[in-house]
Tab-separated table of C-alpha atoms in Angstrom:
chain	number	residue	atom	x	y	z
A	1	MET	CA	290.506	59.946	72.324
A	2	LYS	CA	291.322	58.712	75.427
A	3	GLU	CA	290.364	59.274	79.381
A	4	LEU	CA	293.320	60.737	80.408
A	5	GLU	CA	293.742	63.091	82.674
A	6	PHE	CA	296.993	65.029	81.375
A	7	ASP	CA	296.016	64.268	77.157
A	8	GLU	CA	296.006	66.914	74.710
A	9	VAL	CA	292.970	67.893	73.286
A	10	VAL	CA	292.478	67.401	69.006
A	11	THR	CA	289.711	69.145	68.343
A	12	ARG	CA	288.308	71.498	65.948
A	13	ALA	CA	286.884	73.292	69.063
A	14	ALA	CA	291.153	74.003	70.138
A	15	TRP	CA	290.286	76.837	68.337
A	16	GLN	CA	292.962	80.258	68.326
A	17	GLY	CA	291.252	83.655	67.925
A	18	ARG	CA	293.964	84.878	65.693
A	19	ASP	CA	294.429	81.915	62.833
A	20	ILE	CA	289.952	81.808	62.480
A	21	ALA	CA	289.122	85.828	62.839
A	22	ALA	CA	289.695	86.229	59.762
A	23	ALA	CA	288.358	83.445	58.180
A	24	GLY	CA	284.963	83.554	59.006
A	25	GLU	CA	283.831	80.308	59.034
A	26	TRP	CA	282.165	81.318	62.771
A	27	VAL	CA	279.419	83.613	60.581
A	28	TYR	CA	276.818	82.521	58.557
A	29	GLN	CA	274.994	84.572	56.635
A	30	LEU	CA	270.913	84.429	56.578
A	31	SER	CA	270.226	84.287	52.642
A	32	ALA	CA	267.051	85.997	52.117
A	33	GLU	CA	265.083	82.881	51.555
A	34	GLU	CA	265.846	81.622	54.425
A	35	ILE	CA	264.724	85.140	55.829
A	36	ALA	CA	261.098	84.739	54.354
A	37	GLU	CA	261.267	81.234	55.867
A	38	ILE	CA	261.234	83.008	59.502
A	39	ASP	CA	259.116	85.644	58.328
A	40	ALA	CA	255.942	82.542	57.563
A	41	ALA	CA	257.116	80.863	60.725
A	42	LEU	CA	256.715	84.542	63.274
A	43	ARG	CA	253.173	84.297	60.413
A	44	HIS	CA	252.127	80.970	61.955
A	45	LEU	CA	253.335	81.284	65.775
A	46	GLN	CA	251.425	84.297	65.987
A	47	SER	CA	248.281	82.628	64.474
A	48	THR	CA	248.160	79.485	67.379
A	49	GLY	CA	248.192	82.058	69.772
A	50	ARG	CA	251.068	80.411	71.644
A	51	GLN	CA	253.450	82.807	73.747
A	52	ILE	CA	256.442	82.179	75.593
A	53	PRO	CA	257.102	79.584	77.040
A	54	ASP	CA	254.461	77.074	75.995
A	55	ILE	CA	256.468	77.617	72.112
A	56	GLY	CA	258.506	73.896	70.820
A	57	LYS	CA	260.014	74.129	68.020
A	58	GLU	CA	256.517	72.302	66.155
A	59	HIS	CA	255.332	74.879	66.650
A	60	PHE	CA	258.347	77.494	64.557
A	61	PRO	CA	257.954	75.665	61.627
A	62	LEU	CA	261.138	76.870	59.442
A	63	GLY	CA	261.483	74.074	56.170
A	64	ARG	CA	264.581	74.373	55.218
A	65	PHE	CA	266.258	76.024	57.129
A	66	ALA	CA	265.202	73.707	59.639
A	67	ARG	CA	267.815	71.870	57.927
A	68	THR	CA	270.115	73.754	57.777
A	69	LEU	CA	270.107	75.176	61.896
A	70	ARG	CA	271.103	71.348	62.396
A	71	LEU	CA	274.056	71.700	60.630
A	72	LEU	CA	274.500	75.078	62.984
A	73	GLN	CA	273.858	73.336	66.032
A	74	SER	CA	276.738	69.882	64.960
A	75	GLU	CA	279.119	73.145	64.682
A	76	ILE	CA	278.847	74.770	68.100
A	77	GLU	CA	277.716	71.049	69.667
A	78	THR	CA	280.905	69.033	68.304
A	79	GLY	CA	282.973	72.204	65.771
A	80	LEU	CA	284.516	75.567	66.298
A	81	GLY	CA	281.501	75.749	69.874
A	82	VAL	CA	279.836	78.914	68.082
A	83	MET	CA	277.725	81.095	66.101
A	84	LEU	CA	276.905	84.673	65.336
A	85	VAL	CA	274.151	83.695	62.421
A	86	ARG	CA	273.351	87.656	60.958
A	87	GLY	CA	271.186	89.754	58.759
A	88	LEU	CA	267.490	89.252	60.369
A	89	PRO	CA	266.325	92.712	59.513
A	90	ARG	CA	265.609	94.224	62.748
A	91	ASP	CA	263.871	97.152	61.621
A	92	ARG	CA	261.651	94.287	60.232
A	93	TYR	CA	260.247	93.050	63.641
A	94	SER	CA	258.738	95.028	67.172
A	95	ALA	CA	260.982	93.691	70.350
A	96	GLU	CA	257.577	91.036	71.492
A	97	GLU	CA	258.122	89.918	67.371
A	98	MET	CA	262.271	88.994	67.947
A	99	GLY	CA	261.707	87.505	70.683
A	100	LEU	CA	259.015	85.248	69.226
A	101	ILE	CA	261.373	84.173	66.629
A	102	TYR	CA	264.282	83.924	68.994
A	103	TRP	CA	262.586	81.479	71.361
A	104	GLY	CA	261.502	79.673	67.978
A	105	ILE	CA	264.698	79.424	66.775
A	106	GLY	CA	266.664	78.528	70.197
A	107	ALA	CA	263.920	75.689	70.047
A	108	HIS	CA	265.603	74.174	67.123
A	109	PHE	CA	268.410	73.582	68.909
A	110	GLY	CA	267.094	72.242	72.577
A	111	ARG	CA	265.021	73.399	76.081
A	112	ALA	CA	265.049	76.438	77.700
A	113	VAL	CA	265.614	76.266	81.070
A	114	ALA	CA	265.698	79.486	83.574
A	115	GLN	CA	268.294	80.866	84.347
A	116	ASN	CA	267.681	82.614	87.713
A	117	ALA	CA	265.841	81.989	90.731
A	118	GLN	CA	262.049	83.867	89.456
A	119	GLY	CA	262.900	81.498	86.927
A	120	ASP	CA	263.409	84.191	83.610
A	121	VAL	CA	263.614	81.209	80.919
A	122	LEU	CA	264.099	83.527	78.585
A	123	GLY	CA	266.510	86.907	79.762
A	124	HIS	CA	267.519	90.051	79.216
A	125	VAL	CA	270.851	91.819	79.277
A	126	ARG	CA	270.341	95.269	79.871
A	127	ASP	CA	272.254	97.552	82.219
A	128	MET	CA	270.024	97.902	85.319
A	129	GLY	CA	272.369	99.854	87.495
A	130	ARG	CA	272.725	97.451	89.448
A	131	ASP	CA	276.758	96.966	91.717
A	132	ARG	CA	277.198	92.848	91.638
A	133	HIS	CA	279.930	93.877	94.068
A	134	ARG	CA	277.065	94.785	97.059
A	135	ASP	CA	274.857	93.516	95.456
A	136	MET	CA	274.220	89.345	96.054
A	137	HIS	CA	271.374	89.210	93.714
A	138	ALA	CA	272.649	91.613	90.612
A	139	ARG	CA	273.888	89.087	88.080
A	140	GLY	CA	277.291	90.774	85.956
A	141	TYR	CA	274.619	91.089	82.995
A	142	GLN	CA	272.085	93.989	84.527
A	143	THR	CA	275.369	95.727	84.848
A	144	ALA	CA	276.771	97.685	81.775
A	145	SER	CA	280.567	97.184	83.393
A	146	LEU	CA	283.447	94.237	81.900
A	147	LEU	CA	282.098	90.918	81.920
A	148	PRO	CA	284.967	88.935	83.294
A	149	PHE	CA	285.680	85.247	80.761
A	150	HIS	CA	283.528	83.002	82.500
A	151	ASN	CA	280.324	79.964	81.680
A	152	ASP	CA	276.951	79.168	82.618
A	153	SER	CA	274.547	76.881	83.493
A	154	CYS	CA	273.922	74.899	80.513
A	155	ASP	CA	274.555	73.577	76.966
A	156	ILE	CA	274.105	76.175	74.452
A	157	VAL	CA	274.014	80.247	75.923
A	158	GLY	CA	272.507	82.346	73.318
A	159	LEU	CA	272.562	85.485	73.017
A	160	CYS	CA	269.584	87.875	70.665
A	161	CYS	CA	270.908	91.084	70.241
A	162	LEU	CA	267.901	94.215	70.308
A	163	GLU	CA	269.906	97.475	70.203
A	164	THR	CA	273.366	98.750	70.719
A	165	ALA	CA	275.686	100.445	73.495
A	166	ARG	CA	276.723	103.844	72.033
A	167	SER	CA	280.471	102.593	73.367
A	168	GLY	CA	282.262	99.436	73.861
A	169	GLY	CA	279.801	96.261	74.733
A	170	LEU	CA	282.466	94.061	72.482
A	171	SER	CA	281.356	90.480	73.168
A	172	SER	CA	285.139	88.433	73.178
A	173	VAL	CA	285.487	84.489	73.610
A	174	ALA	CA	288.143	82.449	74.235
A	175	SER	CA	288.159	78.372	73.514
A	176	SER	CA	288.876	76.887	77.373
A	177	VAL	CA	289.858	73.408	74.908
A	178	ALA	CA	292.930	75.632	74.254
A	179	VAL	CA	293.510	77.235	76.869
A	180	TYR	CA	293.235	73.959	78.316
A	181	ASN	CA	296.056	72.502	75.526
A	182	ALA	CA	298.334	75.880	76.874
A	183	MET	CA	298.307	75.547	80.541
A	184	LEU	CA	299.276	71.722	79.753
A	185	ARG	CA	301.780	71.885	77.596
A	186	THR	CA	303.338	74.840	80.078
A	187	ARG	CA	302.387	74.272	83.605
A	188	PRO	CA	300.459	71.049	84.277
A	189	ASP	CA	300.665	71.424	87.566
A	190	LEU	CA	297.960	74.046	87.338
A	191	VAL	CA	295.902	72.229	85.323
A	192	LYS	CA	295.831	68.758	87.488
A	193	VAL	CA	294.797	71.813	89.784
A	194	LEU	CA	292.160	72.990	88.446
A	195	MET	CA	290.709	69.729	88.142
A	196	GLN	CA	289.777	69.580	91.231
A	197	PRO	CA	287.338	70.733	93.349
A	198	PHE	CA	285.961	74.875	94.130
A	199	CYS	CA	283.760	76.207	95.628
A	200	ALA	CA	281.459	78.755	94.094
A	201	ASP	CA	278.508	81.022	95.737
A	202	ARG	CA	275.097	80.983	94.405
A	203	ARG	CA	274.524	84.483	95.189
A	204	GLY	CA	271.954	83.480	97.878
A	205	GLU	CA	269.414	81.803	95.355
A	206	GLU	CA	270.210	78.548	96.893
A	207	SER	CA	266.694	76.475	97.022
A	208	PRO	CA	266.073	74.596	100.484
A	209	GLY	CA	267.543	72.736	102.338
A	210	GLN	CA	270.364	73.261	100.030
A	211	LYS	CA	274.170	75.172	100.702
A	212	PRO	CA	275.067	78.341	99.124
A	213	TYR	CA	277.745	77.437	97.297
A	214	TYR	CA	278.818	74.193	94.914
A	215	VAL	CA	280.862	72.444	94.277
A	216	THR	CA	282.584	71.702	90.653
A	217	PRO	CA	285.939	71.393	88.653
A	218	VAL	CA	286.758	73.821	86.386
A	219	PHE	CA	288.117	70.791	83.992
A	220	ILE	CA	286.178	67.869	83.880
A	221	TRP	CA	287.274	65.142	81.677
A	222	HIS	CA	284.314	63.165	80.668
A	223	LYS	CA	284.129	59.696	78.870
A	224	GLY	CA	286.947	61.334	76.974
A	225	ARG	CA	284.760	65.125	76.360
A	226	MET	CA	286.460	68.182	78.049
A	227	PHE	CA	283.695	68.777	80.600
A	228	ASN	CA	284.436	73.717	81.700
A	229	ARG	CA	282.625	75.349	84.238
A	230	TYR	CA	284.241	78.031	84.884
A	231	ASN	CA	283.391	81.755	86.467
A	232	ARG	CA	285.860	82.925	88.870
A	233	SER	CA	283.835	85.936	89.884
A	234	PHE	CA	281.135	83.574	91.412
A	235	ILE	CA	284.390	81.176	92.890
A	236	SER	CA	285.443	84.405	94.998
A	237	SER	CA	282.463	85.692	96.181
A	238	ALA	CA	282.148	82.036	97.997
A	239	GLN	CA	285.636	83.101	99.810
A	240	ARG	CA	282.407	84.616	101.971
A	241	PHE	CA	281.419	81.645	103.661
A	242	GLU	CA	284.113	80.203	107.281
A	243	GLU	CA	282.710	77.242	105.828
A	244	VAL	CA	284.750	77.124	102.926
A	245	PRO	CA	287.904	76.660	102.385
A	246	ARG	CA	290.625	79.490	101.882
A	247	LEU	CA	291.877	79.605	98.164
A	248	THR	CA	295.244	78.529	98.228
A	249	SER	CA	298.277	80.117	96.158
A	250	ALA	CA	298.223	76.976	92.993
A	251	GLN	CA	294.401	77.546	92.702
A	252	ASN	CA	294.910	81.247	92.688
A	253	GLU	CA	298.425	81.151	89.989
A	254	ALA	CA	295.902	78.309	87.838
A	255	LEU	CA	292.515	81.254	87.515
A	256	ASP	CA	295.293	83.713	86.962
A	257	MET	CA	296.319	81.293	84.221
A	258	VAL	CA	293.489	81.037	83.093
A	259	ASP	CA	291.997	85.028	82.953
A	260	ALA	CA	295.525	86.034	81.313
A	261	LEU	CA	295.326	83.225	78.422
A	262	CYS	CA	291.741	84.163	77.422
A	263	ARG	CA	292.763	87.579	77.531
A	264	ASN	CA	295.762	87.274	75.225
A	265	GLU	CA	294.522	88.773	71.775
A	266	GLN	CA	296.333	85.805	70.425
A	267	PHE	CA	293.076	83.599	72.039
A	268	ARG	CA	290.755	85.039	71.930
A	269	LEU	CA	287.814	86.124	69.793
A	270	ASP	CA	286.566	89.490	69.507
A	271	MET	CA	282.625	90.328	67.947
A	272	LYS	CA	280.180	93.161	67.272
A	273	LEU	CA	276.575	92.622	67.178
A	274	GLU	CA	274.811	94.147	65.631
A	275	ARG	CA	271.317	94.768	65.816
A	276	GLY	CA	269.800	90.977	64.688
A	277	ASP	CA	272.800	88.970	65.077
A	278	MET	CA	271.785	85.080	67.029
A	279	GLN	CA	275.104	84.153	69.111
A	280	PHE	CA	275.204	81.078	70.102
A	281	VAL	CA	277.602	79.337	72.162
A	282	ASN	CA	278.867	75.554	73.247
A	283	ASN	CA	278.741	76.489	77.367
A	284	TYR	CA	281.801	73.095	78.372
A	285	CYS	CA	284.774	74.455	75.993
A	286	VAL	CA	284.130	77.752	74.774
A	287	LEU	CA	284.171	80.864	77.756
A	288	HIS	CA	282.615	84.406	76.841
A	289	SER	CA	282.763	87.776	78.106
A	290	ARG	CA	281.908	91.099	77.134
A	291	THR	CA	283.509	94.694	77.020
A	292	ALA	CA	282.610	97.656	78.971
A	293	TYR	CA	280.417	99.414	77.246
A	294	GLU	CA	279.125	104.062	77.219
A	295	ASP	CA	274.764	103.866	76.909
A	296	HIS	CA	272.953	105.960	74.684
A	297	ALA	CA	271.169	108.791	76.225
A	298	ASP	CA	267.637	107.101	74.638
A	299	GLU	CA	265.910	105.117	76.529
A	300	SER	CA	264.503	103.398	73.894
A	301	LYS	CA	267.942	103.189	72.169
A	302	LYS	CA	269.765	101.682	75.061
A	303	ARG	CA	271.866	98.543	74.316
A	304	HIS	CA	269.672	95.178	74.992
A	305	LEU	CA	270.390	91.706	73.724
A	306	LEU	CA	267.569	88.513	74.809
A	307	ARG	CA	269.792	85.928	76.275
A	308	LEU	CA	268.563	81.650	76.132
A	309	TRP	CA	270.363	79.601	77.855
A	310	LEU	CA	269.882	76.163	76.421
A	311	ARG	CA	269.331	71.907	77.330
A	312	THR	CA	270.494	69.933	74.255
A	313	ALA	CA	270.039	66.019	73.512
A	314	THR	CA	273.464	66.112	71.975
A	315	PHE	CA	274.592	66.581	76.155
A	316	ALA	CA	272.427	64.977	77.852
A	317	ASP	CA	274.732	62.485	79.385
A	318	TYR	CA	276.998	65.802	81.761
A	319	PRO	CA	279.558	65.188	84.316
A	320	GLU	CA	277.868	64.343	87.917
A	321	ALA	CA	279.762	67.328	88.740
A	322	LEU	CA	277.715	70.002	87.497
A	323	ARG	CA	274.338	67.744	88.125
A	324	ASP	CA	274.012	69.453	91.372
A	325	ARG	CA	274.062	72.863	89.411
A	326	TYR	CA	272.485	72.038	86.913
A	327	ALA	CA	269.004	70.492	89.412
A	328	ASP	CA	268.279	74.909	90.277
A	329	MET	CA	267.585	75.482	86.710
A	330	ASP	CA	265.120	72.912	86.645
A	331	LEU	CA	263.518	73.468	89.856
A	332	TRP	CA	263.168	76.865	88.417
A	333	ARG	CA	261.857	75.881	85.759
A	334	THR	CA	259.405	73.387	86.204
A	335	SER	CA	258.380	75.973	89.668
A	336	PRO	CA	254.337	75.456	90.406
A	337	ARG	CA	254.082	78.454	88.572
A	338	PRO	CA	256.297	78.948	85.205
A	339	PRO	CA	257.559	81.907	84.012
A	340	SER	CA	255.450	83.959	80.853
A	341	PHE	CA	257.683	86.473	79.112
A	342	HIS	CA	256.768	89.161	77.753
A	343	PHE	CA	257.344	93.300	77.142
A	344	VAL	CA	256.355	96.374	78.415
A	345	GLY	CA	258.087	99.616	75.850
A	346	MET	CA	261.547	97.377	75.733
A	347	ALA	CA	261.539	96.972	79.446
A	348	GLU	CA	260.725	93.091	81.034
A	349	VAL	CA	257.696	92.309	83.174
A	350	THR	CA	258.001	88.409	83.831
A	351	THR	CA	255.382	87.116	86.443
A	352	HIS	CA	254.967	83.786	88.435
């Protein structure tokens, strides 16, 4: 594939949700033997006394399933870009044990990076009653509201479902490669707009000396590969800074088209994450979203997911345009007092 601005991308990652929904090739069902290997790995890890984040794949040995994980990782990184691992018996494990299992499996994919300025490396996706429109430090995953399609600051983003909502809360994904190709065929002028820099808000998490926003295109060609960086909410909120150029009508039209294509039933793939499910998504070719949800009144039953942001060897060489934002994650992850993580009655406790 040539590195040209207006080449259509021909790859398995250029799927449309309507085409792959029924095929189910994005779902991997754990076998009884693989669950047994996970149980053995958990027991081994617990015997070492190690805690997150000081756990590597060598501390969570998985035998044959480790080889399967390498195949799944290949599908995530160079194939469809999305994989749902199903069948882990949630009721067999405590919340803390689920966190250890999830971290251990993630360690076979790559290295966890911090997800916020507090240095959290195993994040909680829960409704914390925050309002991201009023609170610059609030994140969408801390609310029960609709999350627009976006991607995160890592190579692979993972979710592990501990508890489901009373209703709603569907996970939706869309191929940004398919969106790019569709726009290329009908509005190449807007593709060109999306290859130009956009300013995105750091939402109050800038380090000393940094600007309160970072700059990156939405579509980026790098060494023959398409990379995507998109978070319209942060692009819009960056407009609060006087020095940030005002969005043009062409930029708004281009962003509107990305949003419309991702929401379109032809392009998006919806899935309900069941208790014990683990979803892994390639952050460079898949955008993800979540529908609004209504939660349970019982605190112990409230929707609760764990999240990992992973960096992998496959993407060690990534576009220069992403380096400014990624430096944040490395700085937070290697702070002088790295975070530890544990559960107390299903609530997050992070100490520094």
